[in-house]
Amino acid sequence: MTTLNDSLKQQECDISLIDVIQRILSASKDISFRLQQGALAGILGATEEENVQGETQKKLDVISNDLLKDALKASPYVYGIASEEEDFAVPGNDGGEYLVTYDPLDGSSNIDINVSVGTIFSIMKTTGNSDLAQDFLQAGTNQVAAGYVLYGPSTILVITTGKGVSMWTLDNRIGEFVLTNDKVQIPAQTKEFAINMSNQRFWAEPVQAYVADLLAGEEGPIGKRFNMRWVAAMVAEVHRILTRGGIFMYPWDGREPSKPGKLRLMYEANPMAMLVEQAGGLCRTDSERMLEVAPTEIHQRVPVFLGSKEEVERAVSYK
Ligand code: AFP
């Protein structure tokens, strides 16, 4: 049986990177266990706190964030950490070489209804910038590894170190991730799209026109009937797309207060972009390749169009 460590070594990852990845996974196994316990663990419901985005934090958001932070801070190889649930970058160890960004529990509003959520992570190298917050502001092309752990009917790790994408299923009997797909590929074409249709009236004209063409089906200019799916957790949408193709969109919209999108570049869009590109798909903002966006702040938001190559090309071609 190929172990994850063997696979990472075959991909020429050094010991320090493997250590960082294994620490993320050990925290994720703990998160997976707590999610499975659900109400039995007394963890559901909101805290009184709000995070930096002004959203109500779920208790398990806070617990997951702390589990990951503690695991990573204990690594001699981690120089700094940035999380959706931390207002500012958190220092790690001075001798460390890696920067880790993560969304500890993406889709957390799904927890109380027992629907899939996940942990998304991205790993880069420090540039040596003495200002830690600035050190993080590197384009997604600098990521050395990215992935997510999806907590669904089974717990699945999806990971890339820049040499393709593999999927690993957590075998709870042995507490290890077991390789279940070593060559994840996204089909170039699709008939499935994902977008929060309730925001339709706020979208910009090109997105209005593109989605109208999708809805027009066989009679429209695209000439095929599309199905729609919306789990409301990016991690689950991306997992569906890595499994059978599709397009996922969270575009800019004109709601007030105006934001450039809902999703965050550094710990949602960039790691997903690396996975999607490594699996043969595309991930773009409305104007550029996601991995080439020059970040201006850790909690920056971006519009996202990702998935099957030909469909993403079509979506962003509307002007
Ligand atoms: P939460 O982690 O706050 O639940 O947000 C999840 C998310 O950022 C992303 O995973 C989804 O794609 C998106 O929100 C769903 O947003 P809607 O609220 O528009 O359904």
mmCIF file of N, CA and C in Angstrom, residues 2 40 48 59 76 79 85 97 100 109 136 149 167 182 224 255 318:
data_model
loop_
_atom_site.group_PDB
_atom_site.id
_atom_site.type_symbol
_atom_site.label_atom_id
_atom_site.label_comp_id
_atom_site.label_asym_id
_atom_site.label_seq_id
_atom_site.Cartn_x
_atom_site.Cartn_y
_atom_site.Cartn_z
ATOM 1 N N THR A 2 0.616 2.196 -0.944
ATOM 2 C CA THR A 2 1.385 3.454 -0.957
ATOM 3 C C THR A 2 0.917 4.336 0.200
ATOM 4 N N LEU A 40 -23.307 15.287 19.796
ATOM 5 C CA LEU A 40 -22.829 14.517 20.952
ATOM 6 C C LEU A 40 -21.623 15.184 21.594
ATOM 7 N N GLU A 48 -20.486 33.920 20.461
ATOM 8 C CA GLU A 48 -20.908 35.319 20.410
ATOM 9 C C GLU A 48 -19.932 36.147 19.569
ATOM 10 N N LYS A 59 -18.742 27.500 16.829
ATOM 11 C CA LYS A 59 -17.800 26.977 17.818
ATOM 12 C C LYS A 59 -16.738 26.119 17.148
ATOM 13 N N PRO A 76 8.994 23.015 13.784
ATOM 14 C CA PRO A 76 10.163 23.899 13.624
ATOM 15 C C PRO A 76 10.246 24.472 12.213
ATOM 16 N N TYR A 79 7.203 29.075 9.554
ATOM 17 C CA TYR A 79 7.639 30.434 9.873
ATOM 18 C C TYR A 79 6.459 31.344 10.226
ATOM 19 N N GLU A 85 -9.707 32.675 10.362
ATOM 20 C CA GLU A 85 -10.195 33.000 11.693
ATOM 21 C C GLU A 85 -9.194 33.787 12.541
ATOM 22 N N GLU A 97 10.818 27.662 7.420
ATOM 23 C CA GLU A 97 10.901 28.138 6.027
ATOM 24 C C GLU A 97 9.534 28.240 5.362
ATOM 25 N N VAL A 100 2.015 29.021 6.034
ATOM 26 C CA VAL A 100 0.813 28.224 5.793
ATOM 27 C C VAL A 100 -0.410 29.124 5.926
ATOM 28 N N SER A 109 -21.476 27.128 7.775
ATOM 29 C CA SER A 109 -22.927 27.219 8.011
ATOM 30 C C SER A 109 -23.620 25.889 7.685
ATOM 31 N N PHE A 136 3.541 37.123 3.409
ATOM 32 C CA PHE A 136 2.461 36.286 2.879
ATOM 33 C C PHE A 136 1.974 36.737 1.502
ATOM 34 N N VAL A 149 -9.177 19.006 3.017
ATOM 35 C CA VAL A 149 -9.748 17.788 3.593
ATOM 36 C C VAL A 149 -11.247 18.012 3.627
ATOM 37 N N MET A 167 -6.111 11.825 -4.506
ATOM 38 C CA MET A 167 -7.176 11.776 -3.482
ATOM 39 C C MET A 167 -6.902 10.619 -2.543
ATOM 40 N N ASP A 182 -4.949 8.355 -7.870
ATOM 41 C CA ASP A 182 -3.638 9.017 -7.965
ATOM 42 C C ASP A 182 -3.499 9.915 -9.180
ATOM 43 N N LYS A 224 -26.770 23.141 -25.278
ATOM 44 C CA LYS A 224 -26.900 21.935 -24.454
ATOM 45 C C LYS A 224 -27.576 22.261 -23.124
ATOM 46 N N ARG A 255 -23.830 44.129 -4.588
ATOM 47 C CA ARG A 255 -24.454 44.396 -3.285
ATOM 48 C C ARG A 255 -23.649 45.411 -2.503
ATOM 49 N N TYR A 318 -17.331 36.292 -21.888
ATOM 50 C CA TYR A 318 -18.441 37.257 -21.963
ATOM 51 C C TYR A 318 -17.940 38.612 -21.457
#
